[in-house]
XYZ file of C-alpha atoms in Angstrom:
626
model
C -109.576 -138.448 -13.381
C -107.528 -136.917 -10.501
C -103.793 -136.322 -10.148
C -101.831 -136.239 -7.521
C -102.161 -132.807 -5.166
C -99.192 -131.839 -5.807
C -100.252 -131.521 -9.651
C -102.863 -129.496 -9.004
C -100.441 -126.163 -8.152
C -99.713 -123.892 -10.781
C -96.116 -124.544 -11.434
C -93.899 -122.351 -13.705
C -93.336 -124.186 -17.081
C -89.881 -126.009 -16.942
C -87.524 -128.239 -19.335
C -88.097 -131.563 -18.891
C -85.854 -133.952 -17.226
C -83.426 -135.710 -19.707
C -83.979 -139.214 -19.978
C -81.574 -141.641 -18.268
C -78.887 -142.359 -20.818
C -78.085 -146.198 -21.189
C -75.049 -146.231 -22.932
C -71.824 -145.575 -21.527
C -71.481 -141.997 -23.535
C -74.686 -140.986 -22.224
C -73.943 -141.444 -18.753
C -70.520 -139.790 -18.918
C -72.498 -136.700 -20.304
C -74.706 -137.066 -17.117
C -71.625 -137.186 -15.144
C -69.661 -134.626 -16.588
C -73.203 -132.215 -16.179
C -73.316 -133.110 -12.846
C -69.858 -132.057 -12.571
C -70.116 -128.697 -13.585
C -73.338 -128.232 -11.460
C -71.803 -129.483 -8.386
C -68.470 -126.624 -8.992
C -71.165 -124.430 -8.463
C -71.886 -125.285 -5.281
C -70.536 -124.543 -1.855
C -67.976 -126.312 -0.356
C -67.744 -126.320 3.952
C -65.112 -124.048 4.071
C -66.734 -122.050 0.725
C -70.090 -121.994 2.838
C -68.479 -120.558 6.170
C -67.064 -117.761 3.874
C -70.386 -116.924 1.689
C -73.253 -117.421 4.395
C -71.352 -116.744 8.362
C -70.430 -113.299 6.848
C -73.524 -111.430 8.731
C -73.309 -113.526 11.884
C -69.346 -112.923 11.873
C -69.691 -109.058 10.915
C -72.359 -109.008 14.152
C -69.099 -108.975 16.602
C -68.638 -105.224 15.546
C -71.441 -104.236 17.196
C -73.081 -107.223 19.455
C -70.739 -106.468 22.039
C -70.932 -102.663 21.936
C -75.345 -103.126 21.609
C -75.114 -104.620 25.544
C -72.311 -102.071 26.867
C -74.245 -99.372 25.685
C -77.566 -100.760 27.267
C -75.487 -101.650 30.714
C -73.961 -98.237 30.901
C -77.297 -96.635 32.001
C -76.514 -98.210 35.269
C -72.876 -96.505 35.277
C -69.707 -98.347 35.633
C -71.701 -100.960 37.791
C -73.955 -102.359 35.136
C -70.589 -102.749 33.132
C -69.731 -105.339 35.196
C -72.503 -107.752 33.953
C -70.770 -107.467 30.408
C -69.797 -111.005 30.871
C -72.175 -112.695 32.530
C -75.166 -111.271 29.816
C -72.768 -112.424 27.273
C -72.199 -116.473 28.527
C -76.379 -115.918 28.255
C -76.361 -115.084 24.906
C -73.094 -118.021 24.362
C -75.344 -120.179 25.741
C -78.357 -119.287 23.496
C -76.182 -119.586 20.410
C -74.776 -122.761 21.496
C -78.353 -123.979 21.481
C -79.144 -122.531 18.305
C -76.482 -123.997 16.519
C -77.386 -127.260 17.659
C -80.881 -126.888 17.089
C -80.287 -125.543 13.375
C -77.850 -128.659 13.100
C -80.803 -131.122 13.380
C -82.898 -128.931 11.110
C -80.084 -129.562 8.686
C -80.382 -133.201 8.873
C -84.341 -132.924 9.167
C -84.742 -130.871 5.785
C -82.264 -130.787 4.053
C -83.742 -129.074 0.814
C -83.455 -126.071 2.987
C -85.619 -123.201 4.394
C -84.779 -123.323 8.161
C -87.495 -122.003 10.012
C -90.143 -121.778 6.973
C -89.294 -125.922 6.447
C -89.725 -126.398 9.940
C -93.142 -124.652 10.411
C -94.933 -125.727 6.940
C -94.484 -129.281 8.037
C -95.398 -129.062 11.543
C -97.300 -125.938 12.112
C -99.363 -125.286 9.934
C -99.142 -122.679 6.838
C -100.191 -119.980 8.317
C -97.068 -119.834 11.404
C -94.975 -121.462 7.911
C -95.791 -117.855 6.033
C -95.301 -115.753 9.472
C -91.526 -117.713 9.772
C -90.597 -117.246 6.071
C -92.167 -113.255 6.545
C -89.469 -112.983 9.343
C -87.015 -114.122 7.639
C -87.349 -112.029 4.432
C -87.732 -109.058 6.508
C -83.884 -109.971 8.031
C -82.785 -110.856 5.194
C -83.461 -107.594 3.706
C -82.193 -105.493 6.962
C -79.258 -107.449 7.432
C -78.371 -106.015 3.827
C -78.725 -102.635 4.388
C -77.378 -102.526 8.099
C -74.241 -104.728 6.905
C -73.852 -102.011 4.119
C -74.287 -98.757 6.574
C -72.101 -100.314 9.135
C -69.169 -100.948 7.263
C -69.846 -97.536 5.475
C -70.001 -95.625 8.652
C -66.563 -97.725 9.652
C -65.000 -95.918 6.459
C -66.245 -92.467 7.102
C -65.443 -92.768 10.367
C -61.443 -93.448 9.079
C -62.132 -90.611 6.435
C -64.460 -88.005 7.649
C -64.562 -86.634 4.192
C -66.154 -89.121 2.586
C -69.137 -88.487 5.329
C -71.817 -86.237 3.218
C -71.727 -88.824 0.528
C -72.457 -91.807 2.556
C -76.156 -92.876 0.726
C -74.090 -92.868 -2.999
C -71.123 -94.920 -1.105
C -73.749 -97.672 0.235
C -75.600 -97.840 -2.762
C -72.019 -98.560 -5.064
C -71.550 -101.773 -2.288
C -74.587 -102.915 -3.220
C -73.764 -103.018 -6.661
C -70.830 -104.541 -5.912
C -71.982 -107.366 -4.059
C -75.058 -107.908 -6.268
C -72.788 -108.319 -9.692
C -70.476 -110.964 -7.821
C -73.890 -112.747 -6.369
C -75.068 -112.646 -10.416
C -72.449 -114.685 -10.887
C -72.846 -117.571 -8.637
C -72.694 -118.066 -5.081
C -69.885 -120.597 -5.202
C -68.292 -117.486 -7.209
C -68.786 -115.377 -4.427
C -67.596 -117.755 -1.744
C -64.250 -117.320 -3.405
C -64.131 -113.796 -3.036
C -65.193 -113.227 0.662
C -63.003 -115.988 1.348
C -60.005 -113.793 2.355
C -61.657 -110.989 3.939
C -63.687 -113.760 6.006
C -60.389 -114.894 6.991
C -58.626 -111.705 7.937
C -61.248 -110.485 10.039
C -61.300 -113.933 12.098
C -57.626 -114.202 12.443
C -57.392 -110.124 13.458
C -60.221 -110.755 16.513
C -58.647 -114.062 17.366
C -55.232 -111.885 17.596
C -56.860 -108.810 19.544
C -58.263 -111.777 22.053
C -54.781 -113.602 22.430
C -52.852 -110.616 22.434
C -55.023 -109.079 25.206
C -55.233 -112.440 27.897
C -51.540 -111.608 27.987
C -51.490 -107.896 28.839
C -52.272 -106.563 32.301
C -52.951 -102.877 31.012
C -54.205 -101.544 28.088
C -51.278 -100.644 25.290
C -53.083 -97.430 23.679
C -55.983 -95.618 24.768
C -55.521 -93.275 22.147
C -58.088 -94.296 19.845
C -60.879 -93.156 22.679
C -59.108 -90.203 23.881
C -60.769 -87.165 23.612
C -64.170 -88.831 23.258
C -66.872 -87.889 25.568
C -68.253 -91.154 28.076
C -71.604 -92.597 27.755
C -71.621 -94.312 31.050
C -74.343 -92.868 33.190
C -73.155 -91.314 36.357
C -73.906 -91.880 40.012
C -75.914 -95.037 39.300
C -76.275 -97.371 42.014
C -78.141 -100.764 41.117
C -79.062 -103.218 37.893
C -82.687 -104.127 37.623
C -83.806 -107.379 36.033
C -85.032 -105.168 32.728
C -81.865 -103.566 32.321
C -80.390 -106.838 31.663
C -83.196 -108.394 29.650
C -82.497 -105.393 27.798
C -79.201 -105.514 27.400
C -79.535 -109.691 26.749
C -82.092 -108.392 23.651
C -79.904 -106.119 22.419
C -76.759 -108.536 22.477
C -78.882 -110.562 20.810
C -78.023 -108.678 17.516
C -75.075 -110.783 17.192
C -76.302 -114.081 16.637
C -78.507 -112.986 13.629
C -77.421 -115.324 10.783
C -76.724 -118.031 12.597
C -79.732 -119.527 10.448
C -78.174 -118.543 7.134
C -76.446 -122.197 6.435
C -79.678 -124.184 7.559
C -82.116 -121.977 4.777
C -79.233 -122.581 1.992
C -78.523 -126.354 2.204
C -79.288 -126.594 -1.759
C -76.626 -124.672 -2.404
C -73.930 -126.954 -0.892
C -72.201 -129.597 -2.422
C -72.978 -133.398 -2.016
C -73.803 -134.489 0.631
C -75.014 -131.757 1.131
C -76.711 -131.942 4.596
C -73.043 -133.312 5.982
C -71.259 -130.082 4.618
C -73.913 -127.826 5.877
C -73.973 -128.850 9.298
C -70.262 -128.986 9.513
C -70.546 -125.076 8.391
C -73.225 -124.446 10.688
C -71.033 -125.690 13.883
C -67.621 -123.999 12.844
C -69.893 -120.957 12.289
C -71.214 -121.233 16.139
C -67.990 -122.491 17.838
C -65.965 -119.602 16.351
C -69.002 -116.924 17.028
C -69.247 -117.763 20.349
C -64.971 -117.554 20.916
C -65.184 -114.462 19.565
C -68.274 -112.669 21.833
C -67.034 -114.477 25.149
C -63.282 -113.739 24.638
C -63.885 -109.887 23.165
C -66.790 -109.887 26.700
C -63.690 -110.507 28.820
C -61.094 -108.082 27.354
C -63.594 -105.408 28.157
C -63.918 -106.040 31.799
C -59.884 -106.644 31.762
C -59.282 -103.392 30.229
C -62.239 -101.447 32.026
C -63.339 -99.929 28.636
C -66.733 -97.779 28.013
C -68.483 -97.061 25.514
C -67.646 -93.144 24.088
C -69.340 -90.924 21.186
C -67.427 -91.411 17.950
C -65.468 -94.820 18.144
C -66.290 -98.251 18.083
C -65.771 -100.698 21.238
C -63.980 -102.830 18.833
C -61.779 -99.948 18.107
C -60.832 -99.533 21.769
C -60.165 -103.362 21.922
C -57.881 -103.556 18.799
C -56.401 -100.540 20.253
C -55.524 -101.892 23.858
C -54.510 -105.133 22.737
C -52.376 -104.382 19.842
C -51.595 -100.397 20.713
C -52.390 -97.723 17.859
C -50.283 -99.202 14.423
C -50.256 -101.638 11.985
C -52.622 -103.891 14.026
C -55.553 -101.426 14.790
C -55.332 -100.179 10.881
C -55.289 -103.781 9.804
C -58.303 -104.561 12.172
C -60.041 -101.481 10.884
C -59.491 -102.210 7.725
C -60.979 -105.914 8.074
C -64.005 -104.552 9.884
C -65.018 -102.231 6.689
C -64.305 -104.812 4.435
C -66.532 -107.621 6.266
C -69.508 -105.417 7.225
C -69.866 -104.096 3.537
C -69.591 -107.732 2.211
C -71.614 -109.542 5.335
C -74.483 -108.554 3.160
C -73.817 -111.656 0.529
C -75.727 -114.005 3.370
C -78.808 -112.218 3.046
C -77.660 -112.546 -0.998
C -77.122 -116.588 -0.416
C -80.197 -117.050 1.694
C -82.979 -115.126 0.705
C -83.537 -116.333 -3.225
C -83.389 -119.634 -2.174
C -86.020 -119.466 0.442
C -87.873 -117.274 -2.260
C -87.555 -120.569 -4.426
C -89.365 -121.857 -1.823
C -91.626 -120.026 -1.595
C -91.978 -119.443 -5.193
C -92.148 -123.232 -5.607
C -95.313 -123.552 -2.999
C -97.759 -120.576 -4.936
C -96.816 -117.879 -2.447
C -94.775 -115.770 -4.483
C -94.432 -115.370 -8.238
C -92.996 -118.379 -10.536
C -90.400 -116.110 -11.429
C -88.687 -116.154 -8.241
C -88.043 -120.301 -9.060
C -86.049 -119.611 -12.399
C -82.477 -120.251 -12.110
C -80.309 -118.515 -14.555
C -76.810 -119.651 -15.134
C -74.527 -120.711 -12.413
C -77.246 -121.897 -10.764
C -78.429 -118.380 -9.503
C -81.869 -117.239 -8.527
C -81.455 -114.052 -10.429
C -84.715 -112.589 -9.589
C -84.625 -113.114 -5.926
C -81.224 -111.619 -6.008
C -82.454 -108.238 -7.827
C -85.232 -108.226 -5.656
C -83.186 -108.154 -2.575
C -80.733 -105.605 -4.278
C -83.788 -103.262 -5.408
C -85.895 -103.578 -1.856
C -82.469 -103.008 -0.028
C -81.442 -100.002 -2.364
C -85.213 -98.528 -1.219
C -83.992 -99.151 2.646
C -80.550 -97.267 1.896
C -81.944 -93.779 0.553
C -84.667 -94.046 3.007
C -82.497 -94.016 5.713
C -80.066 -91.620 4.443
C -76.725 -93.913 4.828
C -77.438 -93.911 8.352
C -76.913 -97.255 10.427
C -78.787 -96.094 13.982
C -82.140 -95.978 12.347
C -81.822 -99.248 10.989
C -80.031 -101.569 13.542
C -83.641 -101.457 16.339
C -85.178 -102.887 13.473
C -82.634 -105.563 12.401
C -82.955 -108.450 15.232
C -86.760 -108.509 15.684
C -87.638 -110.537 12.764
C -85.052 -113.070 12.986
C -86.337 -114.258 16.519
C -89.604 -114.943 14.989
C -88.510 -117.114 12.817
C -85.794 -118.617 15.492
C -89.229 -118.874 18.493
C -91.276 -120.477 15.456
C -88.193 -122.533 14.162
C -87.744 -124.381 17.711
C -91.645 -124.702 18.244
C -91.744 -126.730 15.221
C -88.455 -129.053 15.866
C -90.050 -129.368 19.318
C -93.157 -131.174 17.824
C -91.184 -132.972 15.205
C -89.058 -135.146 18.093
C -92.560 -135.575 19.735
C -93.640 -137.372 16.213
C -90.787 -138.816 15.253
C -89.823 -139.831 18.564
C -86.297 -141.677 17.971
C -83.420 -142.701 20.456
C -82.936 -139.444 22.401
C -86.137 -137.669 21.454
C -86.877 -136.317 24.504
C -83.408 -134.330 24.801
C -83.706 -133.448 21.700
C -87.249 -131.860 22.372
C -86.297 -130.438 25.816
C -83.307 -128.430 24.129
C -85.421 -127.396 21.634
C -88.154 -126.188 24.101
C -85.729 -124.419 26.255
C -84.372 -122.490 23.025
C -88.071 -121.359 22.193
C -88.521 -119.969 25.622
C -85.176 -118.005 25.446
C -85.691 -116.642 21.747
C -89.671 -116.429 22.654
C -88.272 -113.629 25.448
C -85.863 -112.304 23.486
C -88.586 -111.381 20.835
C -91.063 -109.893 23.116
C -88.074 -107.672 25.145
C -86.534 -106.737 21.505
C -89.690 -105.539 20.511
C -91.210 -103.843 23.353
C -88.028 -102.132 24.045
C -87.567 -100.591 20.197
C -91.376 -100.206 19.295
C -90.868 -96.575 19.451
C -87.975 -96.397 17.340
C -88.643 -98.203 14.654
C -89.874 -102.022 15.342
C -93.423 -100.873 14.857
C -92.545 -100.863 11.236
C -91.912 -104.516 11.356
C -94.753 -105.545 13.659
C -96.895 -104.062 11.158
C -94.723 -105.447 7.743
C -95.005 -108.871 9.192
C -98.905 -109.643 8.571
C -98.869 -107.031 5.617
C -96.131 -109.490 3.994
C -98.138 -112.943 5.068
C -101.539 -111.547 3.338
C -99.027 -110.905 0.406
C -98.337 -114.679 -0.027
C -101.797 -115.551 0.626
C -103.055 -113.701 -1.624
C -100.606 -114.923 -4.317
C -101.350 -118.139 -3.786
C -105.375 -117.219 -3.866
C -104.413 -116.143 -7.494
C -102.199 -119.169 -8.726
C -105.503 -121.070 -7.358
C -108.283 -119.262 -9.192
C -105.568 -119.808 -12.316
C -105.272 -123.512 -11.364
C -109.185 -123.791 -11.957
C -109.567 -122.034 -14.797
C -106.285 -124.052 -16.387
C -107.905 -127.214 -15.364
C -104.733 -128.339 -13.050
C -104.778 -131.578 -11.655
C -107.324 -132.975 -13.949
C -107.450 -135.042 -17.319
C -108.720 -132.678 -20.025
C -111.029 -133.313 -22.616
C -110.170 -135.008 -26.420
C -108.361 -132.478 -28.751
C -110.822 -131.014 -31.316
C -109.045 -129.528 -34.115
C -110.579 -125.653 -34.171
C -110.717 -124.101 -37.669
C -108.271 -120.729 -37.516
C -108.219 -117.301 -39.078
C -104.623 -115.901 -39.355
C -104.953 -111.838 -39.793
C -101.652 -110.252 -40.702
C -101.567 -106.842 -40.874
C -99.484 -104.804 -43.547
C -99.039 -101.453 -45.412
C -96.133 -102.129 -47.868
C -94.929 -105.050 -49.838
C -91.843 -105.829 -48.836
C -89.219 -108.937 -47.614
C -91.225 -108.816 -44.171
C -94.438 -108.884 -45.802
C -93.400 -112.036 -47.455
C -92.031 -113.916 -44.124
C -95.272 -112.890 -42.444
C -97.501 -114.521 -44.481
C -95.254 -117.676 -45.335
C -95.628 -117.855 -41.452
C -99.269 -117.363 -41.008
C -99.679 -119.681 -43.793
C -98.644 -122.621 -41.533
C -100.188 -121.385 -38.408
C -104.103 -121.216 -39.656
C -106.799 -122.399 -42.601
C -107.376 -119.205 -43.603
C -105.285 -116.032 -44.397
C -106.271 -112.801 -44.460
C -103.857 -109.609 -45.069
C -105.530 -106.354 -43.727
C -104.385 -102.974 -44.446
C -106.056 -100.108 -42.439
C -107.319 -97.174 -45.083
C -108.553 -93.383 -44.639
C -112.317 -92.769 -45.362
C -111.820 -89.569 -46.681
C -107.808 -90.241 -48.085
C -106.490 -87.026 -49.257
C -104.178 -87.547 -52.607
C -101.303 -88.938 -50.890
C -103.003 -91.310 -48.989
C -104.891 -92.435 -52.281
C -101.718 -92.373 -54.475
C -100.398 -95.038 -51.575
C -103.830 -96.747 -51.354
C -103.693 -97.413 -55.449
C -99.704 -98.447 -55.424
C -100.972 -101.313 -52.351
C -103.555 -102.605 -54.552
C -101.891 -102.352 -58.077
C -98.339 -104.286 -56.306
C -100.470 -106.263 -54.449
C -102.359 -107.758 -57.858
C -98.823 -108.071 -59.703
C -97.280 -109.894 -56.834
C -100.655 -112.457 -56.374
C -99.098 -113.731 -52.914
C -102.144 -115.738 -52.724
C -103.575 -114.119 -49.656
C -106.675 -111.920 -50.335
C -106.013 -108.015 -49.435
C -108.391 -106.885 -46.995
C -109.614 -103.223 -46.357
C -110.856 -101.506 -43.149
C -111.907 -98.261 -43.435
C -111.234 -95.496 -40.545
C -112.948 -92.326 -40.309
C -110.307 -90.805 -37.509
C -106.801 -92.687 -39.015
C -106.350 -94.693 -36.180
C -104.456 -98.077 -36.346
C -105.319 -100.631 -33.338
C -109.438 -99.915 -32.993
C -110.497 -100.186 -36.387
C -108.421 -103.867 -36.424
C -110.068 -104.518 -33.152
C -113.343 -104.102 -34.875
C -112.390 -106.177 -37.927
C -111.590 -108.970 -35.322
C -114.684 -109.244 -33.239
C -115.964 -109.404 -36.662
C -114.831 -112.204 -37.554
C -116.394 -116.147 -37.377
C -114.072 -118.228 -37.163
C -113.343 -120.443 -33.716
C -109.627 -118.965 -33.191
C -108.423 -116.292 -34.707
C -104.462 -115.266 -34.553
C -102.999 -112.127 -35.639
C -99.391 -112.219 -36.827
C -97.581 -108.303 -36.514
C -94.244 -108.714 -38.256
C -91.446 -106.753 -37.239
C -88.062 -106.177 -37.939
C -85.264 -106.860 -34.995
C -82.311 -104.455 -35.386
C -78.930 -105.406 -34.858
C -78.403 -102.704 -32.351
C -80.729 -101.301 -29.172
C -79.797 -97.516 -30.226
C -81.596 -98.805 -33.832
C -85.277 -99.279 -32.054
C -85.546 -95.780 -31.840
C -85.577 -95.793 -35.609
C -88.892 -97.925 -35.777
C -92.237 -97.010 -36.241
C -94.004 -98.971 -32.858
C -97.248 -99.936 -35.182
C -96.338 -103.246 -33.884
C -97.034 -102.131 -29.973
C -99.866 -100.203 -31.049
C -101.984 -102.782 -32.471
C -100.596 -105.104 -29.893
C -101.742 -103.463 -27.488
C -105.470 -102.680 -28.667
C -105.705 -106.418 -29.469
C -105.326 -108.219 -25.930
C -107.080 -105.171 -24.579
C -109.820 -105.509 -27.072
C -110.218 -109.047 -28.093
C -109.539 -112.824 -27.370
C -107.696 -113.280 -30.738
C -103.994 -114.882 -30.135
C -101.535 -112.038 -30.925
C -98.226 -113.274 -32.497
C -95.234 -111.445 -32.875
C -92.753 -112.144 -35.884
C -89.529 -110.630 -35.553
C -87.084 -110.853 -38.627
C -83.293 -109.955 -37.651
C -81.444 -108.365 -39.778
């Protein structure tokens, strides 16, 4: 008899639901749980601390990724600072609202992946949730470079050990993710703020100064504006609009972590995902303005925020304190790629595309695995790259676009389904988002294939064969498990237990009082020399003699061995036997302390081993604490 589809995927064993509790005790118990579930969830304000982090951080070095494209065309090009930015305002004004309705539309969460399993198909759904785990991953390691090269750029000394400084972030950030995100929303929730309030304050500030209060910050710095340029092409400023473009990565953090807000959950996230893009877009259009007010270029060796900080609030407390911020928020922007990522490996996970494991929630709700995945892959990216953010910032934006382009696709054919009151707005914004993410993707990637974005043209479909092939594999275990299907009546099979031993002793005795419930039959083995030489024959005689006084009840089996191995000649004994199932019970004992396995023997992990090699017997392992 069939089951439903949905039955027939190989799904990680799980607890099963408690029943609904009648009386009044029972549902204050459900209450109470529910409680302490929901405290670890994210509140609005919680969520625009703990997933806006990368798309905040981005205003370090969006602006300064189009000045340095628009300088090629010398002070000139500078001039369409502004006007590339409202572009890229615009685009993020239509992401936000476009990632607002995917809110609403799915609000278990996965953004672009959601979007594109339900209406486009799973092979585009795999190439969107590729995408996003390769930004997710980047955005950790840029976020962690950036606001390391921010430090060593304060102290020059701490320069040459860059890679070890990135790598102790990491850690950092992954032990307060272990934790729980709602845990972690409390601690970027001050640096979050600081940051905001110092760019608000270098924007204000600046609208009322006519002239710059310090240049001393970029004196001494060589230019990078081209000389003697005369004109702006139409490239140059797709370019630039690509390369601005960095900043709005993250903007889809809130939509792919909905589960991880508080109820309702949907309302809280989409409140998050608009004060995200109303303040991001402040931020880029005011900072776009204060550079063409203060005329500043890009130079070798300090950051255009720098400059700005430095203009508007002149070289003291205020450019320290927005120094300071920047570090701080850069090395922590990481925790939305920490936030995002194991849940849309749940996902994943939870559809046969990547292993179970990734679905298991530890405590404080926390997708453990998915979170030392990201730390492990990231710490790879990190030594690779030698601390150093330039070689991995060409790579960052590409793969977020996808998954953007494929996001707004999808929500374009859902309004064409659903079609509700306004579905045809709805679509049209949509569509036009597509086509400007769609260009931003191809000019992002044309323009950085050489340095670098080759690498994630070809990790894309090297990552989607990946899931297939995982889910190929939960399939082909799906059949053989019988998933999906009524199975046959239970025959009782008649069972051999085979326990092992060579001493009598307290563990001997637990063994076999265990295998004694486990089978019909019993049989202790002990492994003896052919040839013994006396002290193996004084041992052999002591085993039989205690083993005859004791009368345990079990017969003592020996197997002979020629070359004193342990595992083969009990592999042999096995496949020797008759009966329908036969389990083998190693007994072991489980120190107190992990410096105290050193002290055992391993014959447990040696016949262990031979037997699921070697055989189909069921291999049990008894531990006995002491």
């Amino acid at each position: 008899m069939p089951l439903t589809p949905r039955a027939a995927q190989a799904a990680e064993p799980t607890d099963p639901p408690e029943p609904e509790a009648a009386s009044p005790n029972g549902q204050d118990k459900r209450r109470d749980r529910d409680k302490r579930h929901d405290r670890d969830k994210l509140t609005a304000l919680g969520g625009l601390a703990a997933l806006s982090l990368d798309a905040m951080a981005s205003v370090a070095y969006g602006p300064e990724s189009i000045v340095l494209v628009l300088a090629a065309a010398g002070s000139y090009g500078l001039g369409f600072t502004l006007p590339v930015t409202i572009a890229i305002a615009v685009l993020l004004a239509v992401l936000t609202a476009s990632y607002r309705q995917v809110i609403a539309a799915f609000p278990d969460g996965g953004g672009s992946y959601a979007v594109a399993k339900t209406h486009l198909g799973r092979r585009t759904a795999l190439t969107a949730a590729a995408s996003l785990v390769i930004d997710y991953i980047l955005n950790v390691a840029v976020s962690v470079t950036a606001g390391v090269a921010a430090l060593t750029s304060a102290f020059p000394g701490l320069y040459p050990h860059r890679v070890l400084l990135c790598l102790a972030v990491l850690v950092l950030v992954t032990a307060v993710n272990l934790r729980g995100i709602a845990e972690s929303a409390r601690w970027f929730m001050a640096p979050t703020a600081v940051f905001v309030l110092s760019i608000m304050a270098i924007i204000v500030v600046g609208l009322f100064r006519s002239h710059p209060a310090s240049t001393a910050a970029a004196a001494g710095h060589a230019s990078v504006v081209a000389q003697n340029a005369t004109g702006v092409g139409a490239l140059l400023l797709l370019k630039a609009f690509a390369s601005g473009c960095s900043a709005l990565t993250g903007v889809e953090a809130v939509a792919n972590a909905v589960p991880s807000f508080r109820a309702p959950r949907a309302k809280r996230a989409q409140h998050t995902e608009v004060a995200l893009g109303a303040l991001l877009g402040v931020m880029l259009i005011g900072l776009a303005v204060l550079i063409g007010r203060f005329h500043l270029r890009p130079v070798d060796g300090v950051t255009l925020l720098a400059q700005l900080a430095d203009a508007s609030l002149g070289h003291g407390f205020g450019f320290y304190l927005v120094q300071f911020a920047t570090v701080v928020l850069l090395a922590l922007a990481a925790n939305t790629s920490f936030g995002g990522l194991p849940v849309l490996m749940r996902l994943l996970a939870r559809d046969n595309h990547l292993p179970h494991v990734f679905a298991l929630r530890a405590d404080h709700q926390v997708h453990r695995h998915g979170v030392l995945f990201l730390a492990l892959v990231s710490a790879g990216l990190l030594v690779a790259s030698g601390g150093d953010v330039n070689s991995l910032v060409p790579l960052f934006s590409i793969g977020v676009f996808v998954g953007f382009t494929i996001c707004q696709v999808g929500m374009v054919r859902h309004w064409r389904l659903e079609r509700g009151a306004g579905w045809r707005g709805k679509a049209a914004l949509n569509g036009f988002g597509a086509v400007l993410t769609g260009v931003a993707t191809l000019v992002v990637t044309g323009t950085k294939f050489t340095e670098g974005a080759w690498g994630v043209v070809v990790a894309l479909p090297v990552l989607v064969l990946v899931f297939e092939a995982v889910h190929r594999a939960y399939g082909r275990i799906g059949e053989r498990l019988e998933l999906g299907r009524i199975p046959g009546p239970v025959v009782r099979r008649r069972s051999t237990v085979v326990v092992p031993v060579h001493s009598i002793s307290r563990l001997t005795r637990e063994a076999l009082a265990a295998a004694m419930s486990l089978g019909d039959e019993v049989l202790a083995v002990t492994v003896v020399p052919t040839d013994p030489d006396a002290e193996d024959t004084q041992a052999i005689q002591a085993l039989r003699r205690d083993w005859e006084l004791w009368r345990p009840g079990v017969p003592l089996v020996e197997v002979a061995d020629a070359h004193r191995r342990l595992g083969r000649p009990l592999v042999g004994f096995v496949q020797g036997l008759s009966a329908e199932r036969v389990t083998v019970l190693i007994a072991e004992v489980e120190p107190v302390r992990l410096w105290q396995r050193a002290l055992q023997n391993q014959r447990g992990v040696l016949i262990d081993r031979a037997l699921r090699r070697h055989t189909d017997a069921v291999v049990c392992r008894l531990r006995l604490h002491m």
